[in-house]
Coordinates of C-alpha atoms in Angstrom, one line a residue:
M1 CA 232.3 221.1 154.5
K2 CA 228.7 221.5 155.5
R3 CA 228.8 225.1 154.5
E4 CA 230.2 224.1 151.0
L5 CA 227.5 221.5 150.6
W6 CA 224.8 224.0 151.5
H7 CA 226.2 226.6 149.1
S8 CA 226.4 223.9 146.4
L9 CA 222.6 223.6 146.4
S10 CA 220.6 225.7 144.0
A11 CA 218.5 228.5 145.6
G12 CA 215.9 228.2 142.9
G13 CA 215.7 224.5 143.4
L14 CA 215.3 224.8 147.1
V15 CA 212.5 227.3 146.7
L16 CA 210.5 225.1 144.4
G17 CA 211.4 222.0 146.4
T18 CA 210.0 223.6 149.6
L19 CA 206.7 224.3 147.8
F20 CA 206.6 220.7 146.7
F21 CA 207.3 219.6 150.2
A22 CA 204.4 221.7 151.5
A23 CA 202.0 220.4 148.9
S24 CA 202.9 216.8 149.7
L25 CA 201.5 217.2 153.2
S26 CA 198.0 217.8 151.7
P27 CA 195.6 214.7 151.8
T28 CA 194.6 212.4 148.9
L29 CA 192.6 209.2 149.2
L30 CA 194.0 207.4 152.2
P31 CA 195.4 208.5 155.6
R32 CA 199.2 208.3 156.1
T33 CA 201.6 207.5 158.9
F34 CA 204.5 209.9 159.7
L35 CA 206.8 207.4 158.1
T36 CA 205.0 207.2 154.8
Q37 CA 204.4 211.0 154.9
G38 CA 208.2 211.5 155.4
L39 CA 209.0 209.3 152.4
L40 CA 206.5 211.0 150.2
S41 CA 207.6 214.5 151.3
G42 CA 211.3 213.6 150.7
C43 CA 210.6 212.4 147.2
S44 CA 208.5 215.5 146.6
L45 CA 211.2 217.9 147.9
A46 CA 213.7 216.2 145.6
A47 CA 211.4 216.4 142.6
G48 CA 210.7 220.1 143.2
Y49 CA 214.4 220.7 143.6
G50 CA 215.3 219.0 140.4
I51 CA 212.6 220.8 138.4
G52 CA 213.8 224.1 140.0
V53 CA 217.5 223.4 139.0
F54 CA 216.4 222.6 135.5
G55 CA 214.4 225.8 135.3
V56 CA 217.4 227.8 136.4
W57 CA 219.6 226.1 133.9
L58 CA 217.1 226.7 131.1
W59 CA 216.8 230.4 132.0
D60 CA 220.6 230.7 131.8
Y61 CA 220.8 228.7 128.6
M62 CA 218.3 231.0 126.9
E63 CA 220.4 233.9 128.1
L64 CA 217.5 235.7 129.7
A65 CA 218.0 238.7 132.0
R66 CA 218.9 237.9 135.6
L67 CA 218.7 240.0 138.8
N68 CA 222.1 241.0 140.2
G69 CA 223.5 242.3 143.5
R70 CA 221.1 243.5 146.2
F71 CA 218.0 242.9 144.0
L72 CA 218.9 239.2 143.6
R73 CA 219.6 238.9 147.4
A74 CA 216.3 240.6 148.2
A75 CA 214.4 238.4 145.8
Y76 CA 215.9 235.2 147.3
L77 CA 215.2 236.5 150.8
V78 CA 211.6 237.1 150.0
A79 CA 211.2 233.8 148.2
T80 CA 212.9 231.7 150.8
T81 CA 211.0 233.4 153.7
S82 CA 207.7 232.9 151.9
C83 CA 208.4 229.2 151.2
A84 CA 209.5 228.6 154.8
I85 CA 206.3 230.1 156.1
V86 CA 204.3 228.0 153.6
A87 CA 206.2 224.8 154.8
V88 CA 205.6 225.6 158.5
V89 CA 201.9 226.4 158.0
S90 CA 201.5 223.2 156.0
L91 CA 203.2 221.1 158.7
S92 CA 200.9 222.7 161.3
Q93 CA 197.8 221.8 159.1
A94 CA 198.9 218.2 158.3
A95 CA 197.1 216.6 161.2
R96 CA 193.9 218.4 160.4
W97 CA 194.2 217.3 156.7
Q98 CA 194.8 213.7 157.7
N99 CA 191.8 213.8 160.1
S100 CA 189.6 215.0 157.3
I101 CA 190.1 211.5 155.8
R102 CA 190.1 209.6 159.0
E103 CA 186.7 211.1 159.9
L104 CA 185.2 209.9 156.7
M105 CA 186.6 206.4 157.3
E106 CA 185.4 206.4 160.9
L107 CA 188.9 206.2 162.3
E108 CA 190.2 207.8 165.5
P109 CA 191.6 211.3 164.8
V110 CA 195.3 212.0 165.4
D111 CA 196.5 214.7 167.7
T112 CA 199.7 215.4 165.7
A113 CA 201.2 214.6 162.3
H114 CA 204.7 214.4 164.0
P115 CA 206.1 217.3 162.0
L116 CA 209.6 216.9 163.3
A117 CA 209.8 213.2 162.4
V118 CA 208.3 213.9 159.0
S119 CA 210.8 216.7 158.3
L120 CA 213.8 214.6 159.4
I121 CA 212.7 211.6 157.3
A122 CA 212.1 213.9 154.3
L123 CA 215.5 215.5 154.6
A124 CA 217.2 212.1 154.8
V125 CA 215.3 210.9 151.6
F126 CA 216.1 214.2 149.9
A127 CA 219.8 213.8 150.7
M128 CA 219.9 210.3 149.3
L129 CA 218.2 211.3 146.1
I130 CA 220.4 214.4 145.6
A131 CA 223.5 212.1 146.1
L132 CA 222.1 209.8 143.4
A133 CA 221.5 212.8 141.1
R134 CA 225.0 214.0 141.6
F135 CA 226.4 210.6 140.9
F136 CA 224.4 210.7 137.7
R137 CA 225.9 214.1 136.8
L138 CA 229.5 212.8 137.5
T139 CA 228.8 209.8 135.3
L140 CA 227.5 212.0 132.5
R141 CA 230.6 214.2 132.7
F142 CA 232.8 211.2 132.5
V143 CA 231.1 209.7 129.5
T144 CA 230.9 213.1 127.7
T145 CA 234.6 213.8 128.3
R146 CA 235.5 210.4 126.8
A147 CA 233.2 210.9 123.9
K148 CA 234.7 214.3 123.1
R149 CA 238.0 212.6 122.1
F150 CA 236.3 211.1 119.1
L151 CA 233.2 213.3 118.4
P152 CA 232.3 217.0 118.1
A153 CA 231.3 218.7 121.4
R154 CA 227.6 219.0 120.7
V155 CA 227.4 215.4 119.5
S156 CA 229.3 214.1 122.4
N157 CA 226.9 215.9 124.8
V158 CA 223.9 214.1 123.2
V159 CA 225.7 210.8 123.2
G160 CA 226.7 211.3 126.8
V161 CA 223.1 211.9 127.9
I162 CA 221.7 208.9 126.0
A163 CA 224.5 206.6 127.2
T164 CA 224.2 207.7 130.8
V165 CA 220.4 207.4 130.9
A166 CA 220.6 204.0 129.3
L167 CA 223.2 202.9 131.8
F168 CA 221.2 204.0 134.8
W169 CA 218.0 202.5 133.3
L170 CA 219.8 199.2 132.8
V171 CA 221.1 199.2 136.3
I172 CA 217.9 200.3 138.0
N173 CA 215.3 198.5 135.9
G174 CA 217.3 195.7 134.3
L175 CA 219.3 194.7 137.3
L176 CA 218.0 196.1 140.6
F177 CA 214.3 196.0 140.0
R178 CA 214.4 192.6 138.1
A179 CA 216.5 191.2 140.9
F180 CA 214.0 192.5 143.4
L181 CA 211.2 190.8 141.4
R182 CA 213.1 187.5 141.3
V183 CA 213.7 187.6 145.1
A184 CA 210.1 188.7 145.7
E185 CA 208.7 185.9 143.6
A186 CA 211.0 183.3 145.2
S187 CA 209.8 184.6 148.6
F188 CA 206.2 184.5 147.7
R189 CA 206.6 181.0 146.1
E190 CA 208.1 179.6 149.3
Y191 CA 205.3 181.3 151.4
D192 CA 202.7 179.8 149.0
A193 CA 204.2 176.3 149.5
L194 CA 204.0 176.4 153.3
I195 CA 201.4 174.1 154.7
E196 CA 199.9 175.4 157.9
V197 CA 200.1 172.9 160.8
E198 CA 196.5 173.5 161.7
T199 CA 195.3 173.0 158.1
E200 CA 194.5 169.3 157.4
P201 CA 193.4 167.9 154.1
P202 CA 189.6 167.7 153.9
L203 CA 188.0 164.3 154.7
A204 CA 184.8 164.8 152.7
P205 CA 185.4 163.1 149.3
L206 CA 183.7 165.9 147.3
K207 CA 186.2 168.4 148.7
T208 CA 189.1 169.5 146.5
G209 CA 192.3 168.2 147.9
S210 CA 190.7 165.1 149.5
R211 CA 192.0 161.6 148.9
T212 CA 189.6 161.2 146.0
S213 CA 190.2 164.6 144.5
L214 CA 192.0 165.0 141.2
L215 CA 194.1 167.7 142.8
A216 CA 196.8 167.1 145.5
W217 CA 196.4 169.0 148.7
D218 CA 200.0 170.1 148.9
K219 CA 199.9 171.6 145.4
L220 CA 196.9 173.9 145.9
G221 CA 199.1 176.6 147.4
R222 CA 198.4 178.5 150.6
A223 CA 195.7 180.7 149.1
G224 CA 194.0 177.6 147.6
R225 CA 194.0 175.7 150.8
E226 CA 192.5 178.7 152.6
F227 CA 189.8 179.0 150.0
I228 CA 188.8 175.3 150.2
T229 CA 188.8 175.1 154.0
S230 CA 187.2 178.5 154.7
G231 CA 183.6 179.6 154.1
P232 CA 180.3 178.6 155.6
T233 CA 179.1 175.0 156.0
R234 CA 175.7 173.7 155.3
E235 CA 174.9 174.0 159.0
D236 CA 176.1 177.6 159.2
I237 CA 173.9 178.6 156.3
S238 CA 170.9 176.8 157.5
V239 CA 171.1 178.2 161.1
L240 CA 171.3 181.8 159.8
S241 CA 168.7 181.5 157.1
G242 CA 166.3 179.1 158.8
R243 CA 166.0 177.1 155.6
A244 CA 167.4 173.9 154.3
A245 CA 170.9 174.4 152.7
L246 CA 173.6 172.7 150.8
S247 CA 177.3 172.6 151.3
P248 CA 178.9 175.0 148.9
A249 CA 181.2 173.4 146.3
R250 CA 184.6 175.0 145.9
V251 CA 187.3 174.1 143.4
Y252 CA 190.8 175.6 143.3
V253 CA 193.8 174.7 141.1
G254 CA 197.2 175.8 142.3
L255 CA 200.1 176.9 140.2
R256 CA 202.0 173.7 141.0
S257 CA 199.1 171.5 139.9
A258 CA 200.0 171.6 136.2
D259 CA 202.6 173.2 134.0
T260 CA 200.5 175.2 131.5
P261 CA 197.4 177.4 131.9
E262 CA 195.5 175.0 129.6
E263 CA 196.3 172.0 131.7
R264 CA 195.3 173.7 134.9
A265 CA 192.0 174.8 133.3
K266 CA 191.3 171.3 132.2
L267 CA 192.0 170.0 135.7
A268 CA 189.6 172.7 137.1
L269 CA 186.8 171.5 134.7
E270 CA 187.2 167.8 135.6
E271 CA 187.3 168.6 139.3
L272 CA 184.3 170.8 139.0
K273 CA 182.4 168.0 137.3
R274 CA 183.6 165.5 139.9
V275 CA 182.2 167.6 142.8
G276 CA 178.9 168.2 141.1
G277 CA 179.5 171.9 140.3
F278 CA 177.3 171.8 137.2
E279 CA 174.4 170.5 139.3
R280 CA 174.2 173.6 141.4
S281 CA 172.0 176.6 140.7
V282 CA 174.8 179.1 140.6
L283 CA 178.3 178.6 139.1
I284 CA 181.0 181.3 139.6
V285 CA 184.2 181.4 137.7
V286 CA 186.6 183.3 140.0
T287 CA 189.8 185.0 138.9
P288 CA 192.0 185.4 142.0
T289 CA 194.4 188.2 142.8
G290 CA 198.2 188.1 142.0
T291 CA 199.0 185.8 144.9
G292 CA 196.0 183.5 144.1
W293 CA 193.9 184.9 146.9
V294 CA 190.1 184.9 146.7
D295 CA 188.3 187.4 148.8
P296 CA 186.2 185.5 151.3
A297 CA 183.8 188.4 151.7
A298 CA 182.7 188.0 148.1
I299 CA 182.3 184.2 148.0
D300 CA 180.9 183.7 151.5
S301 CA 178.1 186.3 150.9
V302 CA 176.9 184.7 147.7
E303 CA 176.9 181.3 149.2
Y304 CA 174.7 182.5 152.1
L305 CA 172.3 184.3 149.7
H306 CA 171.7 181.1 147.6
G307 CA 171.5 178.6 150.5
G308 CA 174.9 177.0 149.6
D309 CA 173.6 176.0 146.2
V310 CA 176.7 177.5 144.7
A311 CA 179.8 176.2 143.0
S312 CA 182.9 178.3 142.5
V313 CA 186.1 177.5 140.7
A314 CA 189.4 179.4 140.6
V315 CA 192.9 178.8 139.0
Q316 CA 196.1 180.4 140.3
Y317 CA 198.3 182.2 137.8
S318 CA 201.1 183.7 139.9
Y319 CA 202.7 184.1 143.3
L320 CA 203.4 187.9 143.3
A321 CA 201.2 190.6 144.8
S322 CA 198.9 192.3 142.3
W323 CA 200.3 195.8 142.8
L324 CA 203.7 194.6 141.5
Y325 CA 202.1 193.4 138.3
L326 CA 200.1 196.6 137.9
L327 CA 203.4 198.5 137.9
T328 CA 205.3 196.1 135.6
D329 CA 203.0 193.8 133.6
P330 CA 199.3 194.7 133.9
G331 CA 198.2 192.1 131.4
Y332 CA 199.8 189.2 133.4
G333 CA 197.3 186.4 134.2
A334 CA 194.8 187.1 131.4
D335 CA 195.8 184.0 129.5
V336 CA 195.0 181.8 132.5
A337 CA 191.6 183.5 133.0
R338 CA 190.9 183.0 129.3
A339 CA 191.9 179.3 129.4
L340 CA 189.6 178.7 132.4
F341 CA 186.6 180.5 131.0
K342 CA 187.0 178.6 127.7
E343 CA 186.9 175.3 129.4
I344 CA 184.0 176.1 131.7
Y345 CA 182.0 177.9 129.2
G346 CA 182.6 175.3 126.5
Y347 CA 181.2 172.6 128.8
W348 CA 178.4 174.8 130.2
I349 CA 177.1 175.8 126.8
A350 CA 176.7 172.2 125.8
L351 CA 174.3 171.5 128.7
P352 CA 170.6 171.8 128.4
K353 CA 169.5 175.4 129.1
D354 CA 166.8 174.3 131.5
S355 CA 169.0 172.2 133.7
R356 CA 172.4 174.0 133.8
P357 CA 173.5 176.5 136.5
R358 CA 173.5 180.2 136.0
L359 CA 177.1 181.2 135.1
Y360 CA 178.8 184.2 136.6
L361 CA 182.2 185.7 136.6
H362 CA 184.0 187.3 139.6
G363 CA 187.3 189.0 140.4
I364 CA 188.8 191.6 142.6
S365 CA 191.7 193.9 141.8
L366 CA 194.0 192.4 139.2
G367 CA 191.5 189.4 139.2
A368 CA 188.8 191.8 138.0
R369 CA 190.9 193.0 135.2
N370 CA 191.8 189.5 134.1
S371 CA 188.3 188.3 134.5
E372 CA 187.1 191.1 132.2
Q373 CA 189.5 189.8 129.5
S374 CA 188.6 186.1 130.0
S375 CA 185.8 186.3 127.5
D376 CA 184.9 188.3 124.4
L377 CA 181.3 189.5 124.8
I378 CA 180.8 189.3 121.0
E379 CA 181.6 185.6 121.1
V380 CA 179.1 184.8 123.8
L381 CA 176.1 186.8 122.4
R382 CA 174.5 183.7 121.0
D383 CA 174.4 182.1 124.4
P384 CA 175.6 184.6 127.0
F385 CA 176.7 183.9 130.6
D386 CA 174.4 185.4 133.2
G387 CA 176.6 188.1 134.6
A388 CA 179.6 189.3 136.5
L389 CA 180.6 191.0 139.7
W390 CA 183.9 192.8 139.4
S391 CA 185.1 194.6 142.5
G392 CA 187.9 197.2 142.8
P393 CA 188.7 197.1 139.1
P394 CA 192.3 198.5 138.6
Y395 CA 192.8 201.6 136.5
T396 CA 194.2 199.4 133.7
S397 CA 190.9 197.5 133.2
R398 CA 189.9 198.2 129.6
L399 CA 186.2 197.4 129.7
W400 CA 185.8 199.4 132.9
R401 CA 187.7 202.3 131.4
R402 CA 185.6 202.3 128.2
L403 CA 182.3 202.2 130.1
T404 CA 183.4 204.9 132.5
D405 CA 184.6 207.2 129.8
R406 CA 181.3 206.8 127.9
R407 CA 179.1 207.3 131.0
N408 CA 175.9 209.3 130.9
P409 CA 176.5 213.1 131.1
G410 CA 176.2 214.4 134.6
S411 CA 177.1 211.1 136.3
P412 CA 180.4 211.3 138.3
V413 CA 183.4 209.2 137.4
W414 CA 183.4 207.5 140.8
L415 CA 179.8 206.2 140.4
P416 CA 178.9 206.4 136.6
R417 CA 175.6 205.6 134.9
F418 CA 175.9 203.8 131.6
R419 CA 172.9 204.2 129.3
D420 CA 169.7 202.7 130.8
G421 CA 171.5 200.3 133.2
S422 CA 170.3 197.2 131.4
F423 CA 173.8 195.9 130.8
V424 CA 176.1 197.3 133.5
R425 CA 175.7 199.2 136.7
F426 CA 178.2 200.6 139.2
M427 CA 177.8 200.4 143.0
N428 CA 179.6 201.7 146.1
Q429 CA 179.1 201.7 149.8
H430 CA 175.7 203.4 149.4
G431 CA 174.3 201.2 146.6
E432 CA 174.1 201.7 142.9
A433 CA 174.0 204.8 140.8
A434 CA 170.5 206.0 140.2
E435 CA 169.4 205.1 136.7
P436 CA 167.4 207.5 134.4
S437 CA 164.7 204.9 134.2
G438 CA 164.4 204.5 137.9
P439 CA 165.5 201.9 140.5
N440 CA 163.4 199.1 139.0
A441 CA 164.9 199.4 135.5
A442 CA 164.9 196.1 133.7
W443 CA 168.1 194.1 133.3
G444 CA 169.1 192.6 129.9
P445 CA 170.4 189.0 129.4
I446 CA 173.7 189.8 131.1
R447 CA 174.0 191.6 134.5
I448 CA 177.4 193.2 135.1
V449 CA 178.0 195.1 138.3
Y450 CA 181.2 197.0 139.3
L451 CA 181.7 197.4 143.0
Q452 CA 184.0 200.3 143.6
Y453 CA 184.9 202.9 146.3
A454 CA 185.7 206.5 145.4
S455 CA 188.6 206.2 147.9
D456 CA 190.2 203.2 146.1
P457 CA 193.5 204.3 144.5
A458 CA 193.9 201.0 142.6
T459 CA 190.8 202.0 140.7
F460 CA 191.3 205.8 140.4
F461 CA 195.0 206.0 140.0
D462 CA 195.9 207.9 136.8
Y463 CA 199.3 208.7 135.4
R464 CA 197.8 211.9 133.8
S465 CA 197.4 213.4 137.3
L466 CA 201.0 214.4 136.7
Y467 CA 199.8 217.3 134.6
R468 CA 196.1 217.6 135.0
E469 CA 193.4 217.3 137.7
P470 CA 191.8 213.8 137.9
E471 CA 188.1 213.6 137.3
W472 CA 187.3 212.1 140.7
M473 CA 188.4 215.4 142.3
L474 CA 185.6 217.3 140.4
P475 CA 182.4 218.0 142.3
P476 CA 180.4 216.2 143.3
R477 CA 183.0 214.1 145.1
G478 CA 182.6 210.6 146.4
P479 CA 181.3 210.2 150.0
D480 CA 184.7 208.9 151.2
V481 CA 186.9 211.5 149.5
S482 CA 188.0 214.5 151.7
P483 CA 186.9 218.0 150.7
Q484 CA 190.4 219.1 151.6
V485 CA 191.9 217.2 148.7
H486 CA 193.4 219.5 146.0
W487 CA 195.4 218.8 142.8
Y488 CA 199.0 219.8 142.5
P489 CA 201.1 219.0 139.4
V490 CA 203.6 216.1 140.0
I491 CA 202.7 215.9 143.7
T492 CA 199.3 214.4 143.2
L493 CA 200.9 211.6 141.1
F494 CA 203.3 210.9 143.9
Q495 CA 200.5 210.8 146.4
L496 CA 198.4 208.4 144.4
M497 CA 201.4 206.1 143.8
L498 CA 201.8 205.9 147.6
D499 CA 198.1 205.5 148.1
M500 CA 198.0 202.6 145.7
F501 CA 200.8 200.9 147.6
M502 CA 198.8 201.4 150.8
A503 CA 195.4 200.6 149.3
T504 CA 194.8 197.4 151.4
D505 CA 195.8 199.1 154.7
A506 CA 192.5 201.1 154.6
P507 CA 189.7 200.2 157.0
I508 CA 187.2 197.7 155.7
G509 CA 184.7 199.3 153.4
F510 CA 187.1 201.9 152.1
G511 CA 190.2 202.0 149.9
H512 CA 190.8 198.6 148.3
V513 CA 189.2 196.6 151.2
Y514 CA 185.7 195.5 150.2
A515 CA 183.1 194.8 152.9
P516 CA 180.8 191.8 153.0
A517 CA 177.7 194.1 153.4
H518 CA 178.5 195.7 150.1
Y519 CA 179.1 192.4 148.4
I520 CA 175.7 191.3 149.6
E521 CA 174.0 194.2 147.9
A522 CA 176.0 193.6 144.7
W523 CA 175.3 189.9 144.5
K524 CA 171.6 190.5 145.1
E525 CA 171.6 192.7 142.0
V526 CA 173.8 190.4 139.8
T527 CA 172.2 187.0 140.7
D528 CA 168.6 188.4 141.1
V529 CA 168.1 187.4 144.8
R530 CA 164.4 188.0 145.7
D531 CA 163.6 185.5 148.5
W532 CA 165.4 187.4 151.3
S533 CA 163.5 189.9 153.3
A534 CA 165.1 193.2 154.4
E535 CA 165.3 191.9 158.0
E536 CA 167.1 188.7 156.8
I537 CA 169.5 190.8 154.7
T538 CA 170.3 193.0 157.7
R539 CA 171.0 189.9 159.9
L540 CA 173.3 188.4 157.2
K541 CA 175.2 191.7 157.0
Q542 CA 175.6 191.7 160.8
H543 CA 176.8 188.1 160.8
L544 CA 179.4 188.5 158.1
S545 CA 180.6 191.8 159.6
K546 CA 181.6 190.1 162.9
P547 CA 185.4 190.2 163.6
R548 CA 185.9 186.6 162.8
H549 CA 184.6 187.2 159.3
R550 CA 186.3 190.5 158.7
V551 CA 189.4 189.1 156.9
V552 CA 191.4 192.1 155.9
Q553 CA 192.8 191.8 152.4
R554 CA 196.5 191.3 152.1
R555 CA 198.7 193.7 150.1
E556 CA 197.6 192.4 146.7
G557 CA 195.7 195.3 145.2

């Protein structure tokens, strides 16, 4: 039986599949475990096998000449031997390739990539995918045979392919994936509703969720309660800065607080007025990630920089993780972001210019994308908001994509320069891109900063890597991208898809996990902080980088 199964496999498919397997061991943006490497290699082996089988079929269909007899056997022997050598060499180099990433990310090197475990997992995944493909072929034959009773042979073949593909798509996407989304959303919803035993409603009347608040504590959601109760106090800020400070004002509206985006936005506005948010010097409209999470590294840092004289407001729009929406509905949540901005901006613009706070936008990951879409820059030109800090913008972000594609010639895609830098600037771990007019180039009326890492797959994922080399691989490369990374058709796309799923497992300061120190530099630029010395900034970075502040981002990117 095993011999029959082996002989039923295509030799040409196995040759190409082995090459795909070897290529999948090469590095991309993030380090992998032996489990994730095995899954990736198994999918790559199956993809290469499928393409090889199709190539053999196409060759026969076109009735091209084929080798026979001893020449065919010799050709297969040379091909399989060469591919086996390539696979073995690649397995032996896998640890070195992974260490080339780990070294850049300041991680401990690995002694082995566990080649045996990787191979076994890959073969198991390959077997399952081949079984699924053969089931597809059996279904196709069944449908085609039935269709031939009523239709000509060629027509029935076309009908069979269309019907089988539609059936499998309906089952996989319409039933299995949708069922997965429903289960995932129900699970996230229940998790969001859990009230931690150690988290009590705030006693201070000006805190959201208190007895005098317009918003009920139990309806803020888990992420909302975390946002309200975390962050520095007035005493924390004062002790570190040595200056008088205020208690930061934070407002959060959970998904359960009201039925529609417009109602939640109005609640946010009224609560913000109640807590005195418009009496602060800085007001930040925050668009959270898919689960409603707000990155504490971003908000804590700006509150310290401005002595607590900061108000921030956020509205939840979903329960699911951001990466699920990026794969299914990238535009989800933009309507909530627009509703919130409309309410806040509408009230803010009616205030006297000399007594209203400076207005900024912020978002990370899917929140950055939705925050981009919350306002139309044309509509606010008459009285613009003051700026925005968008970190880890996903590859679907339209404004980010337009600015990046139109960057100044010679600037890399991972740290672009856009014109004279008076409107938008890009920053990474090492600061902002050098502008043609120098580091002291004047800002315009709006300051927009994108904080992004070259190793962030949520930002630099590209479907076109299926058939062409992505721009971030071109020299010069980002400081956190391994020189061992190479482009391979199909394989690079698979690798980036896995990287995007693992984006928040990266060490802080790499991938999709943004560090407080880098937020500090970005907020300094966006909000024009000038009253902190270099020594004070260093002390703040050290303080926010302590383990108790290093809150690793959940899988939401």
